Coordinates of C-alpha atoms in Angstrom, one line a residue:
Chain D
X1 CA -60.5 -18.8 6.5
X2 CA -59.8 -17.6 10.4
X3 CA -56.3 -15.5 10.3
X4 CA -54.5 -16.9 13.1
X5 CA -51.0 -14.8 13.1
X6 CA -50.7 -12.3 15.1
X7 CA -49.9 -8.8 13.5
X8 CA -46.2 -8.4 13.5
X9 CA -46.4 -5.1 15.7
X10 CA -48.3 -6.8 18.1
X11 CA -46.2 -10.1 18.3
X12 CA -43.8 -10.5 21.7
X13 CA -40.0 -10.6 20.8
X14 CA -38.0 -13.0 21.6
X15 CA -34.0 -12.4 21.4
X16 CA -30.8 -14.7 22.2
X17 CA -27.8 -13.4 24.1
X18 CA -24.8 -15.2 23.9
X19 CA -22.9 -14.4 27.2
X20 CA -24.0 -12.9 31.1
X21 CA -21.7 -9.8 29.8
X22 CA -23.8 -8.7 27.1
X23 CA -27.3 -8.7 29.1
X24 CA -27.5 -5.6 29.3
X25 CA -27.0 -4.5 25.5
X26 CA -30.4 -6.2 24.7
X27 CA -32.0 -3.5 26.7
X28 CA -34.8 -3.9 29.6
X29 CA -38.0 -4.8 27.4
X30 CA -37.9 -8.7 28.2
X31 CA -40.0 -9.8 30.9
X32 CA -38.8 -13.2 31.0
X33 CA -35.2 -14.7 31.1
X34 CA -34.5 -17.9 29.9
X35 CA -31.2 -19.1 31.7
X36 CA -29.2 -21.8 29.4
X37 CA -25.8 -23.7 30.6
X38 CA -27.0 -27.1 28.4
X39 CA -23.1 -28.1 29.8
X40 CA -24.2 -28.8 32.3
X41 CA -25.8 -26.2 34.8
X42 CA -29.0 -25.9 33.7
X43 CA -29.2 -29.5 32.7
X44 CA -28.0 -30.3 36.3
X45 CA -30.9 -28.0 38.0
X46 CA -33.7 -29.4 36.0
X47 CA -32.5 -33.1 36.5
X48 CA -32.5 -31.9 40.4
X49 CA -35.9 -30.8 40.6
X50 CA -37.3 -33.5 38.8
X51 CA -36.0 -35.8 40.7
X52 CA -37.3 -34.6 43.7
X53 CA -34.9 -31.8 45.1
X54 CA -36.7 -29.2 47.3
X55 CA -34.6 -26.2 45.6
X56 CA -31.6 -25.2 44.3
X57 CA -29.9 -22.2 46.4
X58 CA -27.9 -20.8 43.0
X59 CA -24.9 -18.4 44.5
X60 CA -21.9 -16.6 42.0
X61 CA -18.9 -17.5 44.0
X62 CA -17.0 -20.1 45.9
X63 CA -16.5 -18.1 49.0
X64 CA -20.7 -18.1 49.3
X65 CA -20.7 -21.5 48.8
X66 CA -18.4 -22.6 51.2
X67 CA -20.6 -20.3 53.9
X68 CA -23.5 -22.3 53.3
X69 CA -21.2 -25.7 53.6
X70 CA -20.7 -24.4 57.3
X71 CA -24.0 -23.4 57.5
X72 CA -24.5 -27.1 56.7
X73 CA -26.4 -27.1 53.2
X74 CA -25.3 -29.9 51.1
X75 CA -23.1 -27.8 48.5
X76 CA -22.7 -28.4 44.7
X77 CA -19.3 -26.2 43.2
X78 CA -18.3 -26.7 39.8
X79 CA -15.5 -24.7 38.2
X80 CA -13.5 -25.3 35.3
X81 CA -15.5 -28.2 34.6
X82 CA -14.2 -29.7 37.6
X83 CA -15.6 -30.3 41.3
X84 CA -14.0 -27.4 43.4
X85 CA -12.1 -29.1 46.5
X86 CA -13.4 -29.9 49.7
X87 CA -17.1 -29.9 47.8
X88 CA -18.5 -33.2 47.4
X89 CA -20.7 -32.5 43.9
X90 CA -20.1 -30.6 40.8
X91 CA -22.4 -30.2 38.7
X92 CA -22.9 -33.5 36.8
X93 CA -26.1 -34.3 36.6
X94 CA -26.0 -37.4 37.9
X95 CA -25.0 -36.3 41.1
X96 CA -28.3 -34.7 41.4
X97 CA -30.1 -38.4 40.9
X98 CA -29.2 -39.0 44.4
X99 CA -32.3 -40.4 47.2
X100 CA -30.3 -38.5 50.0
X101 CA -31.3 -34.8 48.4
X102 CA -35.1 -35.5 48.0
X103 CA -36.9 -32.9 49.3
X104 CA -33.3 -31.3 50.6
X105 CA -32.3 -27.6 50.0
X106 CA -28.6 -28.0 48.0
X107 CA -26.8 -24.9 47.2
X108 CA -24.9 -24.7 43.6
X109 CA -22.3 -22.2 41.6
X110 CA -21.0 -23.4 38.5
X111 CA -18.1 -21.1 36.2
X112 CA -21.0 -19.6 34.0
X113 CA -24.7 -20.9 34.8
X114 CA -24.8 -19.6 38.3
X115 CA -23.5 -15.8 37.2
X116 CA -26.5 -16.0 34.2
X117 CA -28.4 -16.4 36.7
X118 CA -27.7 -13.9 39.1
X119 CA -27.2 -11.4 36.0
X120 CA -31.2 -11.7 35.3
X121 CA -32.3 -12.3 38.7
X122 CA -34.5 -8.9 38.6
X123 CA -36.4 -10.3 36.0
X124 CA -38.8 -13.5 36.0
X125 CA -36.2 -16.1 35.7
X126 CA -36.5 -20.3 34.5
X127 CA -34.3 -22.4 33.8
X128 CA -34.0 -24.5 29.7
X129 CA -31.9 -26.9 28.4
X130 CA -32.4 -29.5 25.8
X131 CA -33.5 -31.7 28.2
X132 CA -36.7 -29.6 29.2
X133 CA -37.1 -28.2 26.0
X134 CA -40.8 -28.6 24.6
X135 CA -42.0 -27.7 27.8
X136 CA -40.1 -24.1 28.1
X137 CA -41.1 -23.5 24.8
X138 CA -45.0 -24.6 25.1
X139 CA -44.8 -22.3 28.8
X140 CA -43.1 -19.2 27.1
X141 CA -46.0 -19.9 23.9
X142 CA -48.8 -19.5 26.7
X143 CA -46.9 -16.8 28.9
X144 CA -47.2 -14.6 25.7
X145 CA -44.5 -12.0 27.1
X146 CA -41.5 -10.5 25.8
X147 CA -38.2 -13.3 26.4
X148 CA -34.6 -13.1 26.2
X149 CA -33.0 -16.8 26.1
X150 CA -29.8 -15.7 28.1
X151 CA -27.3 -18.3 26.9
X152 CA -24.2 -18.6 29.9
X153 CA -21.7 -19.3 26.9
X154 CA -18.2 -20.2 28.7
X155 CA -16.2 -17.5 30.3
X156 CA -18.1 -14.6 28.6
X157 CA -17.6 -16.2 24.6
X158 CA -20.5 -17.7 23.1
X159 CA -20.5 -21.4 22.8
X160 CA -22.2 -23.6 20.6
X161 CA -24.3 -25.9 23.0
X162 CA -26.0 -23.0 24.4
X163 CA -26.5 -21.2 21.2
X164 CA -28.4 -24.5 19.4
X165 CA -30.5 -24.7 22.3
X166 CA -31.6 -21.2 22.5
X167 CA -31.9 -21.0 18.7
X168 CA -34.6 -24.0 19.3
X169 CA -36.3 -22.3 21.1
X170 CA -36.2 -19.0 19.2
X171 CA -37.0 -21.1 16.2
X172 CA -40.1 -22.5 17.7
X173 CA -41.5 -19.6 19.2
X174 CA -41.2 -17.4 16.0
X175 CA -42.6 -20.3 13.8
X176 CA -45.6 -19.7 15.8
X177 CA -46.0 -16.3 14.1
X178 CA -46.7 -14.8 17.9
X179 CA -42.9 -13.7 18.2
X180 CA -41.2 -12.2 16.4
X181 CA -37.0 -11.1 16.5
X182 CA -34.9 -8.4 15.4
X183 CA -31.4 -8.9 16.3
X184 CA -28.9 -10.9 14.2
X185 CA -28.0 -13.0 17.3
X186 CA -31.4 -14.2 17.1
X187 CA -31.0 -15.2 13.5
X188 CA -27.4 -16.8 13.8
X189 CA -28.8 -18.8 16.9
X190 CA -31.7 -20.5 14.5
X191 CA -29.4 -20.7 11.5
X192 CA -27.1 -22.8 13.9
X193 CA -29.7 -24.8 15.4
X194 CA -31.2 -25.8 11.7
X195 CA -27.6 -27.0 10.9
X196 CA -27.4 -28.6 13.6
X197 CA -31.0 -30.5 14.7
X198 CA -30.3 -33.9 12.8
X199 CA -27.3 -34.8 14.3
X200 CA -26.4 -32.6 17.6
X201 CA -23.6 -35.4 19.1
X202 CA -21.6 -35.1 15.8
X203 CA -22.3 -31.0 15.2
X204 CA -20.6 -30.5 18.6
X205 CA -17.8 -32.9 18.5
X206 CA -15.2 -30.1 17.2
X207 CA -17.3 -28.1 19.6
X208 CA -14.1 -26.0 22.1
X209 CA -16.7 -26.8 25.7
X210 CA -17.5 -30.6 24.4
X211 CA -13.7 -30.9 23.9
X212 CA -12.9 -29.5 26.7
X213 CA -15.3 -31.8 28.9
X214 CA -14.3 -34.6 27.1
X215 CA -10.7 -34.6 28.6
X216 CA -12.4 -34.4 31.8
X217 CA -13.7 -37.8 31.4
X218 CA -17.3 -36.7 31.1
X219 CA -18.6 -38.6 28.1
X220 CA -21.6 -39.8 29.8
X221 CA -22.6 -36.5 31.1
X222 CA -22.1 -34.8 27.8
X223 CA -24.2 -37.5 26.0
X224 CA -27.3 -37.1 28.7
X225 CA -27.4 -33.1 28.2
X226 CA -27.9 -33.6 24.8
X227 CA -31.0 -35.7 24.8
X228 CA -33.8 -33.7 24.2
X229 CA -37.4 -33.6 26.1
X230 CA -35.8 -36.5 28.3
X231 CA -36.9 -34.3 31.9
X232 CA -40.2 -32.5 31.3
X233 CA -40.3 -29.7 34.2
X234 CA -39.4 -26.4 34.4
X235 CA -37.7 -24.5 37.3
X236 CA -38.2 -21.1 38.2
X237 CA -36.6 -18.5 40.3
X238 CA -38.5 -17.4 43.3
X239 CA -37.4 -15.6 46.1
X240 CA -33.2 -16.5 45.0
X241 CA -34.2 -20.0 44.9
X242 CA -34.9 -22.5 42.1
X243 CA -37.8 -24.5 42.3
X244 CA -40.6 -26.4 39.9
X245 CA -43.3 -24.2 37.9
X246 CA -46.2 -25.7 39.5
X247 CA -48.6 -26.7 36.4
X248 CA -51.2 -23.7 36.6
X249 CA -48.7 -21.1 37.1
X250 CA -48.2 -18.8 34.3
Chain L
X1 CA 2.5 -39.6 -1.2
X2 CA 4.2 -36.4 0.0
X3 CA 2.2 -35.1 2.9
X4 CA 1.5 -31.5 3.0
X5 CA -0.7 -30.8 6.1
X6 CA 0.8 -29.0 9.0
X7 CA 0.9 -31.1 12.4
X8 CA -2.3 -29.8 14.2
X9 CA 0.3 -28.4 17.1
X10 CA 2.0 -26.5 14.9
X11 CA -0.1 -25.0 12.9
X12 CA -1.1 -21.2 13.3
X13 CA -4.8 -20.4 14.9
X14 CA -7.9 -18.4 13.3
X15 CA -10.1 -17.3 15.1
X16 CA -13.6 -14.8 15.3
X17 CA -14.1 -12.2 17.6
X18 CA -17.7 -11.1 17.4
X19 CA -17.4 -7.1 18.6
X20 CA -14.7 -5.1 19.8
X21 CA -15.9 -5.3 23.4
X22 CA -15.2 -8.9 23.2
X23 CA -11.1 -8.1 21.9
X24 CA -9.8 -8.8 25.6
X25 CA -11.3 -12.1 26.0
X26 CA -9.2 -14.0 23.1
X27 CA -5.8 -13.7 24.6
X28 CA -2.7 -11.7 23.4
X29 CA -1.6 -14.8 21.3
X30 CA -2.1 -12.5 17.6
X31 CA 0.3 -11.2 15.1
X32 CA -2.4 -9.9 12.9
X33 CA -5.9 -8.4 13.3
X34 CA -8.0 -8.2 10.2
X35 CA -10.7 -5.7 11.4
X36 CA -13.9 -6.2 9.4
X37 CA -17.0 -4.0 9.1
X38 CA -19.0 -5.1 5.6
X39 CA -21.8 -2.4 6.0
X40 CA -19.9 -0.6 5.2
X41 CA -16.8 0.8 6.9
X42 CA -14.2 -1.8 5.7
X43 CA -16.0 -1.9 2.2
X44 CA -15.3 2.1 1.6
X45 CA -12.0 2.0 3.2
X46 CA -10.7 -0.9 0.5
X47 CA -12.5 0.7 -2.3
X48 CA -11.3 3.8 -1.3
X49 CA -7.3 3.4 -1.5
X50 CA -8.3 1.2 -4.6
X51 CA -8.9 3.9 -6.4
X52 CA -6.3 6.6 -5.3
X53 CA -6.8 8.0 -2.2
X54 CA -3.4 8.4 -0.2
X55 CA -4.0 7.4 3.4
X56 CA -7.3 6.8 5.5
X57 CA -6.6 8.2 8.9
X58 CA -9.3 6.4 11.2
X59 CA -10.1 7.9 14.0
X60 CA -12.6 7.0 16.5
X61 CA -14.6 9.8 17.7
X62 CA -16.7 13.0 16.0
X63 CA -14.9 15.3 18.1
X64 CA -11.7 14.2 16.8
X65 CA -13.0 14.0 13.3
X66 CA -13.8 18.2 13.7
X67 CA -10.5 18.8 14.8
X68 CA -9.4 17.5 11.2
X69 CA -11.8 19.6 9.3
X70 CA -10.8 22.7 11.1
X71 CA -7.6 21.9 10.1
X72 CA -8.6 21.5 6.2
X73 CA -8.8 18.1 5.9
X74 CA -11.3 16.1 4.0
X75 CA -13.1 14.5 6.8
X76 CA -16.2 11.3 6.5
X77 CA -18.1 10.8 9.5
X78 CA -20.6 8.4 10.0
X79 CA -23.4 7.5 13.3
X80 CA -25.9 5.2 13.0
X81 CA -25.8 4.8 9.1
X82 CA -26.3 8.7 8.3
X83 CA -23.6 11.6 7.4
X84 CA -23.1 12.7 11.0
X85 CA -24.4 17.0 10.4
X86 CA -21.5 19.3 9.3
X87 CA -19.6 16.6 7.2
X88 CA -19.4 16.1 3.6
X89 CA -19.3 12.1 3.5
X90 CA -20.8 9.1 5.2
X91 CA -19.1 5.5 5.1
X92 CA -20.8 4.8 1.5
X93 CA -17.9 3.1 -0.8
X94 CA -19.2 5.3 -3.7
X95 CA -18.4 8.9 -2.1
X96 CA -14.6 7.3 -2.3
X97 CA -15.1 7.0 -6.2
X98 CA -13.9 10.3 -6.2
X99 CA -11.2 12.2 -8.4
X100 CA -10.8 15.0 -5.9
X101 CA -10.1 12.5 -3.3
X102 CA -6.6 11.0 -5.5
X103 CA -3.4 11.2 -3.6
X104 CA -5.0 13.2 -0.6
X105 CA -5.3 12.2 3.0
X106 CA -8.7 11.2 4.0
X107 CA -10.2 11.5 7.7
X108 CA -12.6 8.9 8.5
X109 CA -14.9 7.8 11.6
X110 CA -17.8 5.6 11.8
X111 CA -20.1 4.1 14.1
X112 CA -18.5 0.7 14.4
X113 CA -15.2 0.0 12.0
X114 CA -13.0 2.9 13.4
X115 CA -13.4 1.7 16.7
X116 CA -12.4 -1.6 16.2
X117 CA -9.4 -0.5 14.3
X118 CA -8.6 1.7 17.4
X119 CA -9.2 -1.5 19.6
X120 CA -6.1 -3.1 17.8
X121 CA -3.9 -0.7 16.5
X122 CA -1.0 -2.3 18.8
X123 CA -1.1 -5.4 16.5
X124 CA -0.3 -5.5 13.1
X125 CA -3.7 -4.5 11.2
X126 CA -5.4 -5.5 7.9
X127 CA -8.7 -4.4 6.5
X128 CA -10.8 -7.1 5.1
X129 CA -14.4 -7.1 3.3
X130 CA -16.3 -9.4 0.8
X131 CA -14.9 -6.8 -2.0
X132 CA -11.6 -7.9 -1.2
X133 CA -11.6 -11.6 0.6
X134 CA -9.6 -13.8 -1.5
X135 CA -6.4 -11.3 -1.7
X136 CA -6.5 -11.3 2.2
X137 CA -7.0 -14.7 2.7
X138 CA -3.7 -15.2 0.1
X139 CA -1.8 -13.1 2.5
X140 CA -3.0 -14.4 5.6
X141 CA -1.8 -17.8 4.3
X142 CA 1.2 -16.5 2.8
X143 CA 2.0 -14.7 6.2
X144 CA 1.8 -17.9 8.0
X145 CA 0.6 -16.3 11.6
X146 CA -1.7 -16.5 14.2
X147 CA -4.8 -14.5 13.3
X148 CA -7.5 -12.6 15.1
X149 CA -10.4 -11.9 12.5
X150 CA -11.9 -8.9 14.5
X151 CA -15.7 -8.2 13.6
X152 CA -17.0 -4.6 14.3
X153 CA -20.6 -5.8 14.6
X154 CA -23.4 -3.3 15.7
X155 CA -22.9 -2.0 19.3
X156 CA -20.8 -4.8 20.5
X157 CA -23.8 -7.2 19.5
X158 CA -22.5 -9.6 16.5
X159 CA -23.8 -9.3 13.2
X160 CA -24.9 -11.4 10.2
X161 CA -22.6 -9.3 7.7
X162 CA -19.3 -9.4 9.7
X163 CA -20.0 -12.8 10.8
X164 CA -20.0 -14.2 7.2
X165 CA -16.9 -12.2 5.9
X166 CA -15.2 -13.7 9.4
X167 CA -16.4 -17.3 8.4
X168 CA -15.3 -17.1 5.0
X169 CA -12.2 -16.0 6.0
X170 CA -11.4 -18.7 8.9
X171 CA -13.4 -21.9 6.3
X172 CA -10.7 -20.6 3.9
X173 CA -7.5 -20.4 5.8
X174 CA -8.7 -23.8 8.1
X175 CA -9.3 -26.0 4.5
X176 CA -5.4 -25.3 4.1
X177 CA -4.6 -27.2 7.2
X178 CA -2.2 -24.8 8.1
X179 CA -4.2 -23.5 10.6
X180 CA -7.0 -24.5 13.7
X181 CA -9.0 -22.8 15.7
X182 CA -9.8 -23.7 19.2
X183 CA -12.9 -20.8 19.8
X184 CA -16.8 -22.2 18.9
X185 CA -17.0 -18.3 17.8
X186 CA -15.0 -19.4 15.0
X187 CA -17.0 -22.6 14.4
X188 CA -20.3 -20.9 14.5
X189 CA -18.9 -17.8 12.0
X190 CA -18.2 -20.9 9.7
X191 CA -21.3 -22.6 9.7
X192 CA -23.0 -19.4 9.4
X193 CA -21.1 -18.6 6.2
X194 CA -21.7 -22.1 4.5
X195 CA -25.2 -21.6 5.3
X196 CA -25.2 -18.5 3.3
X197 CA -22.5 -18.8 0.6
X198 CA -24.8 -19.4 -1.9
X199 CA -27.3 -16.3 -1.8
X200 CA -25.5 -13.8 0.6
X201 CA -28.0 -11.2 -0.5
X202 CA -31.2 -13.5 0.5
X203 CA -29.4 -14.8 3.7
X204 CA -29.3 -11.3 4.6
X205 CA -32.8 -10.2 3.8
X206 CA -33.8 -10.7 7.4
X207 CA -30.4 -9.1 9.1
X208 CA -30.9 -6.5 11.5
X209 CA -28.2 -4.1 9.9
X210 CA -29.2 -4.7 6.6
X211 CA -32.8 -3.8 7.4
X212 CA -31.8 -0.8 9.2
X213 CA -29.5 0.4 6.5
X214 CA -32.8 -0.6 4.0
X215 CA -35.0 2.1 5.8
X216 CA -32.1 4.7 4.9
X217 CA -32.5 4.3 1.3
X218 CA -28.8 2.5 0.6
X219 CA -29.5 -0.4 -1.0
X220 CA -27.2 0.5 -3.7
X221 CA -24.4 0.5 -1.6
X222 CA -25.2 -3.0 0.4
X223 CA -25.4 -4.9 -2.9
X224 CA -21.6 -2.9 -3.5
X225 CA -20.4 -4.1 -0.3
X226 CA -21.8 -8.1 -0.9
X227 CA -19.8 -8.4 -4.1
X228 CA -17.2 -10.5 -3.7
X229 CA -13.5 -9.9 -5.0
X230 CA -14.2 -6.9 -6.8
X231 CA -11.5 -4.6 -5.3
X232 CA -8.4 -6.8 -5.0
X233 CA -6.4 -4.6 -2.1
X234 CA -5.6 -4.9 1.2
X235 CA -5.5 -1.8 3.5
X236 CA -2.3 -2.2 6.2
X237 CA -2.6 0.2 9.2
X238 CA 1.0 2.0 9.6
X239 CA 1.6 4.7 11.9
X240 CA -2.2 5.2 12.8
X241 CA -2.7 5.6 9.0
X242 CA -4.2 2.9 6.7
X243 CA -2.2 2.7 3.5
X244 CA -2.4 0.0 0.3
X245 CA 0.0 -3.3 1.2
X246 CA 2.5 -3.3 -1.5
X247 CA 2.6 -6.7 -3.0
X248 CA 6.4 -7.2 -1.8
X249 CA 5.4 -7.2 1.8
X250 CA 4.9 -10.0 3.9

């Protein structure tokens, strides 16, 4: 009978971190990072792409953002889970589903998803949420390299969203028996996401972000970021700007 | 029917706080801390005045630790799972079984626990482990305030052990209904410990911490510190100094 595992010493790792803040206690052995903001800016950036955005400028703060609004760039600023004033998009994203941005730069900083970003830019960077999630997970399978699924958390805490999504993909990758994990964030994040797989809407309904959304009024947001494989594309960082993974790329 | 919940707004909050690094980010809003480092910190400090020692004086580095033992002393120092060389004593629970060690004063640093007793010591501080979960979670109730369950984790990454004692602790006080938590730290540490309730030891197999204290030959002492309500004592931290609760105080 063919063996087809991979020897445990020579599998990849793959690791989760639950907030931009602790990046740099997972040392540098990862050469991919897999930025997650499932609510909402990572879900937001892949819904952009596929729908035909050019890129997505990502940029930490407010004041940059605003720069680039003078500099005429349409502007997305989310903070708080709130559209900042005087920008005209947060980071719903529906917003994104919009015929006016096809094939338009638009610029973007959100509370957490835009600092993860910037925290692993050195690094080969793309972009997950459960909405893309088959396709990171078959892209990191064939990449074969080390990966740390870098979860944006809210304000430096973990939070659940993040933490089931990355813990799918964790799951998934070590099932394959070519990855393999050795820090106890890793294992929390899978334990979480196999409470969690059968019914994700009702697992995060105590959930402190999902609450927090909800008094915003953002129901219908919250209830597209949770479907999964609904926007199969990945988007990649590439020269500070986020754009598709062109199919033979890898 | 009488009706003996507590009005959500006015019950008393519970939450988890994943590494000592992350203390800052949950707010000043705490009466007590209830510092928590299963392997094995927490574990030998309980078992420890349990059985006659006077005072455990935690401090947080080796160098202070030195000063102690010049000054005669009995000093336990701990890095990285090992006796740190030049001391007498690690952090294992069964070097406090000792008769020589009745009614004296104890030194006592360690890799993770003594700093997150350090990180606190302006709050009222309690020492919590699996050997001594259901006495704490009596007092926390009886106490009636807000409570920060403070994990020492490994390195300021979270752990599987700490995690599970946290989640115990918050399922337990929360199933009272005299107290919420608002954090999804909190809601993950209590999924995490339903998931493993029923075979800690087996849920833990895989645990970083657990693994790493394997390869030093201690298994004696992790299946000591996963027994659950075998040393019914809570540790109090008073004047820098951690001393049994008397059973009067609250």
């Amino acid at each position: 009978m063919p063996n087809s595992t991979t020897p445990l010493e020579e599998r990849k790792t793959v690791e989760v971190c639950y907030a931009p803040s602790h990046y740099s206690l997972y040392g540098n052995n990862f050469d991919v990072v897999v930025v997650i903001d499932v609510l909402r800016a990572t879900s937001a950036i892949t819904t952009a792409l596929h729908t035909g955005v050019k890129e997505i400028i990502p940029v930490a703060t407010v004041e940059e953002a605003i720069q680039y609004k003078k500099n005429g760039y349409i502007v997305a600023a989310e903070r708080d889970g709130k559209v900042v004033e005087g920008f005209d998009f947060g980071n719903s994203p529906y917003a994104f589903m919009n015929p006016e941005m096809v094939g338009k730069s638009v610029v973007l900083t959100t509370t957490n998803g835009t600092k993860a970003i910037q925290t692993a830019s050195e690094k080969t960077v793309i972009i997950a949420c459960l909405n893309n999630l088959t396709v990171v997970c078959e892209y990191l399978i064939e990449l074969d390299k080390n990966v740390l699924l870098l979860a944006s958390g809210w304000k430096e805490k973990m939070n659940l969203e993040d933490t089931i999504c990355a813990g799918a993909i964790a799951d998934h990758l070590i099932e394959t028996k070519k990855f393999t994990s050795n820090e106890d964030s890793t294992l929390a994040a899978k334990f979480i996401f196999r409470s969690a797989r059968d019914n994700m809407y009702t697992f995060l309904r105590s959930s402190s972000h999902r609450r927090r959304l909800m008094q915003l009024k953002i129901q219908k947001d919250v209830k597209y970021c949770l479907m999964v494989d609904t926007v199969p594309c990945i988007p990649i960082l590439k020269n500070g700007k986020l754009v598709l993974l062109e199919n033979n790329e890898s």
